[in-house]
XYZ file of C-alpha atoms in Angstrom:
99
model
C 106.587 101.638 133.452
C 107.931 101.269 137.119
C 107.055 99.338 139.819
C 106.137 102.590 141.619
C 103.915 103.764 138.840
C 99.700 104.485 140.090
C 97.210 106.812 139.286
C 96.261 109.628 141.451
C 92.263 109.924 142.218
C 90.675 111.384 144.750
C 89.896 108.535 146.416
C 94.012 107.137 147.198
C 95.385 110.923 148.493
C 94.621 109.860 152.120
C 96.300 106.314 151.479
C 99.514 108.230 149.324
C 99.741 110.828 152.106
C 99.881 107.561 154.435
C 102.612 106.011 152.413
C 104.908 109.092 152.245
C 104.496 109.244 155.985
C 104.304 112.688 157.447
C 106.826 113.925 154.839
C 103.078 115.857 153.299
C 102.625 117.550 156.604
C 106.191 119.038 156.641
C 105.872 120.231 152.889
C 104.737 124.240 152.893
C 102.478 125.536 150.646
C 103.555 126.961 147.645
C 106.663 125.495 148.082
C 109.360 124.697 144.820
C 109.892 121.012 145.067
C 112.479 118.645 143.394
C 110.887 115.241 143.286
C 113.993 112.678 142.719
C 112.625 109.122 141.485
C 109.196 110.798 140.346
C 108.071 107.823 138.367
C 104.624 109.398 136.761
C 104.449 112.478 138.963
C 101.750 110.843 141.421
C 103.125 112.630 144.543
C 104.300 115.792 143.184
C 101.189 115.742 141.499
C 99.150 115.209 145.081
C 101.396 118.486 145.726
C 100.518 120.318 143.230
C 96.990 119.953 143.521
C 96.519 119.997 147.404
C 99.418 122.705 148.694
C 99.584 124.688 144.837
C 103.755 123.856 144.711
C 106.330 124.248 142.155
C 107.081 120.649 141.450
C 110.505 119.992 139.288
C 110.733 115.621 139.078
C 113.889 113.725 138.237
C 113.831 110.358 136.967
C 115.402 107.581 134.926
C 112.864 105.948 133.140
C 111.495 108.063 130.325
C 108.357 106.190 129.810
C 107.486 107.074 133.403
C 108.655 110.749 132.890
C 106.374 111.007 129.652
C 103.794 111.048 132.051
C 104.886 112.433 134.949
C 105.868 115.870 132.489
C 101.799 116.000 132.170
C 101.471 116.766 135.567
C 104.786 118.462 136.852
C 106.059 121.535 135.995
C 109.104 120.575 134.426
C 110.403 117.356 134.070
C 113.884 116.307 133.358
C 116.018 113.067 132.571
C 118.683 112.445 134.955
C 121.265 109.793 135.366
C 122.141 110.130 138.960
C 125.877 108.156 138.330
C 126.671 110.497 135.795
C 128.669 113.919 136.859
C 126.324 116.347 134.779
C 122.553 117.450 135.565
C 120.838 119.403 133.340
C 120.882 123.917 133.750
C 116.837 123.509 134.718
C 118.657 122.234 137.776
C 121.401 123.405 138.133
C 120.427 126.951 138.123
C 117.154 126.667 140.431
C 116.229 127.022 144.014
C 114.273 124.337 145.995
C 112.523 124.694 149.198
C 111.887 120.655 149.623
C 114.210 117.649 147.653
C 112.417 114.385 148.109
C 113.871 111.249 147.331
């Protein structure tokens, strides 16, 4: 598991909201997010529950994305120094990337 790897309760979304800074505020609702460096989905997760988006996460360590694919919509492996990403990319619209 990462470094950046926590649970989401109810009790941390005011301190994850904090750590993202006002990146949350800016975020629409219902929006179709990519999440690059997901780790387990904790703030596309917050996302998803809180302002109902579309949350797509990209990451490179598949233990993390194992669990992050429980809470996104689709979750993909991604090597960001190779030239290839996969068509669930490729061939979708975002509103919001968030690295």
């Amino acid at each position: 598991m990462s470094k950046y790897s926590v649970s989401l309760n109810d009790k941390d979304k005011e301190f994850l909201k904090a750590q993202f800074g006002n990146t949350y505020d800016y975020i629409a609702e219902g929006a179709r997010v990519l999440d690059v460096g997901c780790s387990t989905g904790y703030y596309g997760g917050l996302l998803k529950v809180d302002k109902q988006c579309v949350v797509y996460g990209i990451d490179i360590n598949n233990e993390d994305l194992k669990k992050a694919s429980q809470v996104l919509d689709k979750t993909f492996f991604v090597d960001l120094d190779k030239a290839e990403l996969p068509k669930g990319l490729t061939n979708t619209k975002f509103d919001v990337i968030f690295f």
